[in-house]
């Protein structure tokens, strides 16, 4: 057999063809990788759709960089982006289990009170510790908020401090009890459950609160169930250590705290809302509300939380359903990831449905 060597022209043509094939293949691979990356980012942002127990199409919880279980309250606070607090009232013997499930779902901010009548504060301590051990979290990953409750708000048979002691001593005993119940050596946020019967007594309690901050037992202070603008403003002006939290019901009977919320914005006070869903059921059940929720890949309930966070406020969620916990964390993480969930027009529409006259 005679082997004929290819001519130089044929060799060059062969090499050119081979080079073109390699280049085209590389371009196709790069394009495919870019497409996969964009799809991944899209899923991270919007989530995939599934039907939830709340009866709406909802985005599946997609864990951000790392995992939701590695989220930290400390970093959420540093981001200055909205978040949701897990509320623990009326959970009784189920408190520890529910708090643990809430933490595993992604909650890091937890609200309770030294008030056995409505809260199992020790259960909160057991719950967060159990979940922290399971997930490899530390105390600094959590934001624990508790409250001092006056005798007026206590069950006479379950008072967590000596009712015969001076008011100042009752406050000190209450904090000591909270530290033990929550299994911690400091409280992130100590809130007065409501103003006292007189302003003088309110200020006496506040002065003890301020001493706790000076002793590094408490990081910040707050007030709850205060619907009188003058009382809040007077306490703010008279206090040495200013309140950083106002926790109120968000409902029509108080006019949705329009003036108080404006004050909070002006003074850098976090407005926390509770009874956020229960007090606004009619609006949340409306056809218009449900339509917007569906359009935003939310449930009507998480749309309410999105509304509050869009206003710069911090809602409390007290759900006992794990699916709902994950839905709540999902909308919180959408805000934490910088998504603009609601436009200005959306917020105005929801305000109108609620009857909020901003």
Tab-separated table of C-alpha atoms in Angstrom:
chain	number	residue	atom	x	y	z
A	1	UNK	CA	0.000	0.000	0.000
A	2	UNK	CA	1.319	3.405	-0.895
A	3	UNK	CA	0.747	6.027	1.828
A	4	UNK	CA	0.273	9.451	0.424
A	5	UNK	CA	1.119	12.311	2.787
A	6	UNK	CA	-1.514	15.093	2.869
A	7	UNK	CA	-0.657	18.283	1.134
A	8	UNK	CA	0.142	21.383	3.262
A	9	UNK	CA	-3.152	23.011	2.198
A	10	UNK	CA	-5.190	19.990	3.411
A	11	UNK	CA	-3.267	19.940	6.699
A	12	UNK	CA	-4.012	23.616	7.291
A	13	UNK	CA	-7.707	23.066	6.479
A	14	UNK	CA	-7.889	20.155	8.917
A	15	UNK	CA	-6.265	22.148	11.699
A	16	UNK	CA	-8.605	25.121	11.079
A	17	UNK	CA	-11.672	22.881	11.222
A	18	UNK	CA	-10.462	21.253	14.449
A	19	UNK	CA	-9.811	24.649	16.020
A	20	UNK	CA	-13.278	25.882	15.059
A	21	UNK	CA	-14.903	22.807	16.606
A	22	UNK	CA	-12.979	23.330	19.838
A	23	UNK	CA	-13.911	27.038	20.002
A	24	UNK	CA	-17.600	26.378	19.315
A	25	UNK	CA	-17.665	23.615	21.960
A	26	UNK	CA	-16.050	25.923	24.509
A	27	UNK	CA	-18.565	28.693	23.783
A	28	UNK	CA	-21.474	26.257	24.166
A	29	UNK	CA	-20.087	25.007	27.517
A	30	UNK	CA	-19.606	28.558	28.811
A	31	UNK	CA	-23.113	29.541	27.712
A	32	UNK	CA	-24.541	26.484	29.459
A	33	UNK	CA	-22.697	27.274	32.695
A	34	UNK	CA	-23.936	30.888	32.592
A	35	UNK	CA	-27.499	29.685	32.006
A	36	UNK	CA	-27.271	27.322	34.977
A	37	UNK	CA	-25.922	30.147	37.133
A	38	UNK	CA	-28.779	32.464	36.155
A	39	UNK	CA	-31.340	29.762	36.829
A	40	UNK	CA	-29.778	29.134	40.241
A	41	UNK	CA	-29.868	32.833	41.089
A	42	UNK	CA	-33.464	33.078	39.952
A	43	UNK	CA	-34.441	30.176	42.203
A	44	UNK	CA	-32.525	31.727	45.105
A	45	UNK	CA	-34.448	34.959	44.624
A	46	UNK	CA	-37.930	33.817	43.871
A	47	UNK	CA	-38.163	30.203	44.981
A	48	UNK	CA	-40.172	27.484	43.295
A	49	UNK	CA	-43.927	27.252	43.712
A	50	UNK	CA	-45.875	24.867	45.859
A	51	UNK	CA	-49.307	24.829	47.499
A	52	UNK	CA	-49.222	25.422	51.253
A	53	UNK	CA	-51.604	24.834	54.129
A	54	UNK	CA	-52.533	28.521	54.095
A	55	UNK	CA	-54.239	27.926	50.770
A	56	UNK	CA	-52.010	29.965	48.489
A	57	UNK	CA	-49.123	29.369	46.133
A	58	UNK	CA	-46.003	30.029	48.134
A	59	UNK	CA	-42.303	30.016	47.329
A	60	UNK	CA	-40.473	27.098	48.874
A	61	UNK	CA	-37.969	28.143	51.491
A	62	UNK	CA	-34.643	28.280	49.682
A	63	UNK	CA	-31.755	28.571	52.063
A	64	UNK	CA	-29.424	31.480	51.231
A	65	UNK	CA	-25.658	31.295	51.149
A	66	UNK	CA	-24.798	28.525	53.539
A	67	UNK	CA	-28.077	27.513	55.123
A	68	UNK	CA	-30.930	29.227	56.941
A	69	UNK	CA	-29.881	27.271	60.001
A	70	UNK	CA	-26.615	29.231	60.046
A	71	UNK	CA	-28.307	32.633	60.093
A	72	UNK	CA	-27.455	34.860	63.035
A	73	UNK	CA	-29.447	37.621	64.721
A	74	UNK	CA	-26.215	39.538	65.134
A	75	UNK	CA	-25.664	39.781	61.381
A	76	UNK	CA	-29.318	40.466	60.678
A	77	UNK	CA	-29.154	43.453	63.023
A	78	UNK	CA	-25.967	44.673	61.391
A	79	UNK	CA	-27.642	44.533	57.969
A	80	UNK	CA	-30.406	46.851	59.256
A	81	UNK	CA	-32.841	44.907	57.072
A	82	UNK	CA	-36.301	43.811	58.302
A	83	UNK	CA	-36.847	40.634	60.307
A	84	UNK	CA	-39.623	38.803	62.174
A	85	UNK	CA	-39.706	37.936	65.879
A	86	UNK	CA	-41.064	34.615	67.104
A	87	UNK	CA	-43.702	35.235	69.810
A	88	UNK	CA	-44.171	32.652	72.565
A	89	UNK	CA	-47.342	33.659	74.422
A	90	UNK	CA	-49.998	31.054	75.281
A	91	UNK	CA	-47.911	28.027	74.276
A	92	UNK	CA	-47.775	26.509	77.765
A	93	UNK	CA	-46.158	23.059	77.916
A	94	UNK	CA	-45.520	23.046	74.157
A	95	UNK	CA	-43.273	26.112	74.413
A	96	UNK	CA	-39.892	24.351	74.430
A	97	UNK	CA	-40.759	22.146	71.471
A	98	UNK	CA	-42.244	25.012	69.448
A	99	UNK	CA	-39.324	27.349	70.118
A	100	UNK	CA	-36.909	24.631	69.057
A	101	UNK	CA	-38.873	24.073	65.835
A	102	UNK	CA	-39.015	27.821	65.207
A	103	UNK	CA	-35.234	28.087	65.536
A	104	UNK	CA	-34.733	25.097	63.238
A	105	UNK	CA	-37.024	26.812	60.738
A	106	UNK	CA	-34.809	29.910	60.800
A	107	UNK	CA	-36.126	32.231	63.537
A	108	UNK	CA	-33.412	33.927	65.597
A	109	UNK	CA	-35.375	36.669	67.383
A	110	UNK	CA	-37.530	35.357	70.250
A	111	UNK	CA	-39.980	37.263	72.451
A	112	UNK	CA	-41.223	36.119	75.864
A	113	UNK	CA	-42.086	37.530	79.313
A	114	UNK	CA	-41.601	36.779	82.985
A	115	UNK	CA	-45.335	36.270	83.275
A	116	UNK	CA	-46.353	32.642	83.996
A	117	UNK	CA	-49.973	33.617	83.407
A	118	UNK	CA	-49.388	33.743	79.633
A	119	UNK	CA	-45.784	32.645	79.028
A	120	UNK	CA	-43.590	29.651	79.784
A	121	UNK	CA	-40.305	31.532	79.939
A	122	UNK	CA	-38.333	28.497	81.111
A	123	UNK	CA	-39.651	26.606	78.087
A	124	UNK	CA	-38.212	29.300	75.841
A	125	UNK	CA	-34.827	28.762	77.482
A	126	UNK	CA	-35.024	25.013	76.952
A	127	UNK	CA	-36.147	25.446	73.347
A	128	UNK	CA	-33.449	27.783	72.118
A	129	UNK	CA	-30.710	25.856	73.920
A	130	UNK	CA	-31.844	22.554	72.429
A	131	UNK	CA	-31.985	23.944	68.898
A	132	UNK	CA	-28.671	25.777	69.304
A	133	UNK	CA	-26.923	22.561	70.320
A	134	UNK	CA	-28.456	20.716	67.384
A	135	UNK	CA	-27.556	23.369	64.803
A	136	UNK	CA	-24.178	24.408	66.189
A	137	UNK	CA	-25.341	27.933	67.098
A	138	UNK	CA	-24.098	30.104	69.962
A	139	UNK	CA	-25.807	32.608	72.269
A	140	UNK	CA	-24.709	35.526	70.078
A	141	UNK	CA	-26.711	34.081	67.183
A	142	UNK	CA	-29.934	34.782	69.108
A	143	UNK	CA	-31.838	37.877	70.166
A	144	UNK	CA	-33.758	37.130	73.367
A	145	UNK	CA	-36.370	39.643	74.455
A	146	UNK	CA	-38.331	39.359	77.691
A	147	UNK	CA	-40.559	41.607	79.782
A	148	UNK	CA	-41.142	42.764	83.315
A	149	UNK	CA	-44.850	42.413	84.118
A	150	UNK	CA	-46.367	44.331	87.030
A	151	UNK	CA	-48.586	42.710	89.657
A	152	UNK	CA	-51.635	43.894	87.710
A	153	UNK	CA	-50.709	41.538	84.875
A	154	UNK	CA	-49.745	38.510	86.948
A	155	UNK	CA	-51.701	35.457	88.027
A	156	UNK	CA	-51.965	35.894	91.855
A	157	UNK	CA	-51.044	32.226	92.260
A	158	UNK	CA	-47.975	32.353	90.004
A	159	UNK	CA	-46.196	35.631	90.735
A	160	UNK	CA	-42.516	35.235	89.753
A	161	UNK	CA	-41.249	37.676	92.395
A	162	UNK	CA	-42.068	38.717	95.958
A	163	UNK	CA	-45.230	40.812	95.787
A	164	UNK	CA	-44.543	42.305	99.241
A	165	UNK	CA	-41.202	43.786	98.211
A	166	UNK	CA	-40.663	47.335	96.978
A	167	UNK	CA	-41.304	47.886	93.286
A	168	UNK	CA	-37.599	48.236	92.526
A	169	UNK	CA	-36.846	44.881	94.157
A	170	UNK	CA	-39.674	43.216	92.237
A	171	UNK	CA	-38.074	44.383	88.995
A	172	UNK	CA	-34.679	43.020	90.068
A	173	UNK	CA	-36.149	39.675	91.082
A	174	UNK	CA	-38.018	39.463	87.795
A	175	UNK	CA	-34.819	39.958	85.783
A	176	UNK	CA	-32.970	37.368	87.889
A	177	UNK	CA	-35.789	34.926	87.204
A	178	UNK	CA	-35.655	35.658	83.473
A	179	UNK	CA	-31.901	35.131	83.288
A	180	UNK	CA	-32.309	31.751	84.969
A	181	UNK	CA	-35.299	30.730	82.874
A	182	UNK	CA	-33.629	31.701	79.612
A	183	UNK	CA	-30.304	30.103	80.586
A	184	UNK	CA	-28.286	33.187	79.741
A	185	UNK	CA	-26.201	35.832	81.494
A	186	UNK	CA	-27.643	38.754	79.537
A	187	UNK	CA	-30.899	39.827	77.893
A	188	UNK	CA	-30.818	41.454	74.473
A	189	UNK	CA	-33.991	43.474	75.034
A	190	UNK	CA	-35.907	44.073	78.278
A	191	UNK	CA	-39.376	45.490	77.809
A	192	UNK	CA	-41.825	46.962	80.315
A	193	UNK	CA	-44.971	44.942	79.601
A	194	UNK	CA	-47.112	48.051	79.978
A	195	UNK	CA	-46.902	51.448	81.666
A	196	UNK	CA	-47.544	51.287	85.409
A	197	UNK	CA	-50.643	52.741	87.058
A	198	UNK	CA	-48.907	56.070	87.526
A	199	UNK	CA	-46.173	57.774	85.576
A	200	UNK	CA	-44.109	57.988	88.760
A	201	UNK	CA	-44.117	54.196	89.066
A	202	UNK	CA	-43.341	53.829	85.367
A	203	UNK	CA	-40.247	56.000	85.793
A	204	UNK	CA	-39.199	54.049	88.909
A	205	UNK	CA	-39.257	50.823	86.928
A	206	UNK	CA	-37.362	52.487	84.093
A	207	UNK	CA	-34.594	53.657	86.418
A	208	UNK	CA	-34.024	50.050	87.514
A	209	UNK	CA	-34.046	49.002	83.863
A	210	UNK	CA	-31.314	51.562	83.180
A	211	UNK	CA	-29.178	50.118	85.979
A	212	UNK	CA	-29.360	46.710	84.259
A	213	UNK	CA	-27.882	48.207	81.091
A	214	UNK	CA	-25.108	49.849	83.099
A	215	UNK	CA	-24.362	46.451	84.698
A	216	UNK	CA	-24.239	44.775	81.254
A	217	UNK	CA	-27.108	42.456	82.157
A	218	UNK	CA	-29.341	43.973	79.466
A	219	UNK	CA	-28.431	45.350	76.034
A	220	UNK	CA	-31.452	47.573	75.299
A	221	UNK	CA	-34.791	48.664	76.765
A	222	UNK	CA	-38.334	48.947	75.529
A	223	UNK	CA	-41.981	49.551	76.340
A	224	UNK	CA	-45.111	47.613	75.348
A	225	UNK	CA	-48.842	48.261	75.318
A	226	UNK	CA	-48.394	52.015	75.350
A	227	UNK	CA	-50.949	53.668	73.095
A	228	UNK	CA	-50.692	57.188	74.480
A	229	UNK	CA	-48.318	59.402	72.564
A	230	UNK	CA	-47.788	61.782	75.495
A	231	UNK	CA	-46.801	58.973	77.862
A	232	UNK	CA	-44.311	57.530	75.415
A	233	UNK	CA	-42.815	60.921	74.593
A	234	UNK	CA	-42.555	61.869	78.282
A	235	UNK	CA	-40.743	58.639	79.124
A	236	UNK	CA	-38.433	59.107	76.165
A	237	UNK	CA	-37.528	62.614	77.289
A	238	UNK	CA	-37.095	61.699	80.980
A	239	UNK	CA	-35.047	58.557	80.416
A	240	UNK	CA	-31.263	58.497	80.565
A	241	UNK	CA	-31.152	55.355	78.426
A	242	UNK	CA	-33.745	55.768	75.699
A	243	UNK	CA	-36.273	53.092	74.746
A	244	UNK	CA	-35.306	51.235	71.589
A	245	UNK	CA	-38.524	49.232	71.229
A	246	UNK	CA	-42.248	49.938	71.301
A	247	UNK	CA	-44.346	46.761	71.085
A	248	UNK	CA	-48.065	47.303	70.487
A	249	UNK	CA	-51.120	45.673	68.971
A	250	UNK	CA	-51.478	46.768	65.366
A	251	UNK	CA	-55.197	47.336	65.073
A	252	UNK	CA	-57.883	49.833	64.122
A	253	UNK	CA	-58.972	50.591	67.707
A	254	UNK	CA	-55.726	52.488	68.250
A	255	UNK	CA	-55.818	54.063	64.799
A	256	UNK	CA	-52.946	51.738	63.880
A	257	UNK	CA	-50.632	53.863	66.057
A	258	UNK	CA	-49.991	56.308	63.230
A	259	UNK	CA	-48.568	59.078	65.432
A	260	UNK	CA	-46.644	56.679	67.655
A	261	UNK	CA	-45.120	54.975	64.631
A	262	UNK	CA	-44.080	58.367	63.301
A	263	UNK	CA	-42.411	59.071	66.641
A	264	UNK	CA	-40.621	55.738	66.493
A	265	UNK	CA	-39.312	56.565	63.027
A	266	UNK	CA	-38.165	59.990	64.196
A	267	UNK	CA	-36.356	58.679	67.283
A	268	UNK	CA	-34.924	55.455	65.886
A	269	UNK	CA	-37.222	53.226	67.944
A	270	UNK	CA	-38.184	49.816	66.548
A	271	UNK	CA	-41.945	49.430	66.304
A	272	UNK	CA	-42.882	45.792	66.997
A	273	UNK	CA	-46.390	44.657	66.153
A	274	UNK	CA	-48.288	41.822	67.769
A	275	UNK	CA	-51.835	40.594	67.097
A	276	UNK	CA	-50.920	41.587	63.562
A	277	UNK	CA	-52.950	38.846	61.888
A	278	UNK	CA	-55.739	38.315	64.412
A	279	UNK	CA	-56.743	41.976	64.524
A	280	UNK	CA	-56.882	42.346	60.740
A	281	UNK	CA	-58.637	39.185	59.574
A	282	UNK	CA	-61.268	40.894	57.443
A	283	UNK	CA	-58.723	42.699	55.282
A	284	UNK	CA	-56.548	39.608	54.990
A	285	UNK	CA	-59.560	37.561	53.834
A	286	UNK	CA	-60.527	40.075	51.134
A	287	UNK	CA	-60.374	39.135	47.460
A	288	UNK	CA	-57.984	41.992	46.658
A	289	UNK	CA	-55.585	40.978	49.429
A	290	UNK	CA	-55.544	37.335	48.330
A	291	UNK	CA	-54.959	38.338	44.714
A	292	UNK	CA	-51.881	40.381	45.619
A	293	UNK	CA	-50.572	37.571	47.829
A	294	UNK	CA	-50.874	35.141	44.936
A	295	UNK	CA	-49.114	37.564	42.612
A	296	UNK	CA	-46.231	37.966	45.074
A	297	UNK	CA	-45.827	34.213	45.748
A	298	UNK	CA	-46.997	34.780	49.321
A	299	UNK	CA	-49.827	33.661	51.532
A	300	UNK	CA	-52.294	36.318	52.739
A	301	UNK	CA	-50.645	36.053	56.168
A	302	UNK	CA	-47.066	36.495	54.983
A	303	UNK	CA	-48.238	39.379	52.798
A	304	UNK	CA	-49.300	41.076	56.035
A	305	UNK	CA	-45.810	40.550	57.457
A	306	UNK	CA	-44.311	41.850	54.208
A	307	UNK	CA	-46.485	44.949	54.545
A	308	UNK	CA	-45.246	45.611	58.084
A	309	UNK	CA	-41.611	45.080	57.122
A	310	UNK	CA	-42.019	47.330	54.078
A	311	UNK	CA	-43.102	50.069	56.495
A	312	UNK	CA	-39.885	49.477	58.460
A	313	UNK	CA	-41.603	47.706	61.358
A	314	UNK	CA	-40.993	44.355	63.053
A	315	UNK	CA	-43.920	41.942	63.259
A	316	UNK	CA	-44.223	39.090	65.742
A	317	UNK	CA	-45.326	35.667	64.536
A	318	UNK	CA	-46.706	33.239	67.087
A	319	UNK	CA	-47.555	30.377	64.741
A	320	UNK	CA	-47.489	26.819	66.066
A	321	UNK	CA	-47.416	25.241	62.595
A	322	UNK	CA	-43.989	24.290	61.213
A	323	UNK	CA	-45.099	24.917	57.613
A	324	UNK	CA	-46.172	28.425	58.573
A	325	UNK	CA	-42.899	28.960	60.436
A	326	UNK	CA	-40.990	28.197	57.235
A	327	UNK	CA	-43.273	30.467	55.226
A	328	UNK	CA	-42.639	33.294	57.693
A	329	UNK	CA	-38.887	32.755	57.593
A	330	UNK	CA	-39.051	32.636	53.795
A	331	UNK	CA	-40.531	36.134	53.511
A	332	UNK	CA	-38.100	37.405	56.157
A	333	UNK	CA	-35.165	36.049	54.130
A	334	UNK	CA	-36.475	37.655	50.946
A	335	UNK	CA	-36.185	40.991	52.754
A	336	UNK	CA	-32.822	40.028	54.249
A	337	UNK	CA	-31.558	39.211	50.760
A	338	UNK	CA	-32.483	42.717	49.627
A	339	UNK	CA	-35.557	41.947	47.540
A	340	UNK	CA	-38.090	44.749	47.162
A	341	UNK	CA	-41.154	42.595	47.763
A	342	UNK	CA	-43.709	45.418	47.725
A	343	UNK	CA	-43.710	48.627	45.724
A	344	UNK	CA	-44.901	51.939	47.121
A	345	UNK	CA	-48.186	51.458	45.260
A	346	UNK	CA	-48.573	47.965	46.770
A	347	UNK	CA	-48.123	49.372	50.267
A	348	UNK	CA	-50.691	52.106	49.612
A	349	UNK	CA	-53.171	49.528	48.314
A	350	UNK	CA	-52.755	47.363	51.414
A	351	UNK	CA	-53.028	50.383	53.701
A	352	UNK	CA	-56.323	51.232	52.047
A	353	UNK	CA	-57.631	47.675	52.484
A	354	UNK	CA	-56.687	47.766	56.183
A	355	UNK	CA	-58.138	51.211	56.710
A	356	UNK	CA	-54.797	52.753	57.668
A	357	UNK	CA	-54.895	56.487	57.071
A	358	UNK	CA	-51.196	57.229	56.687
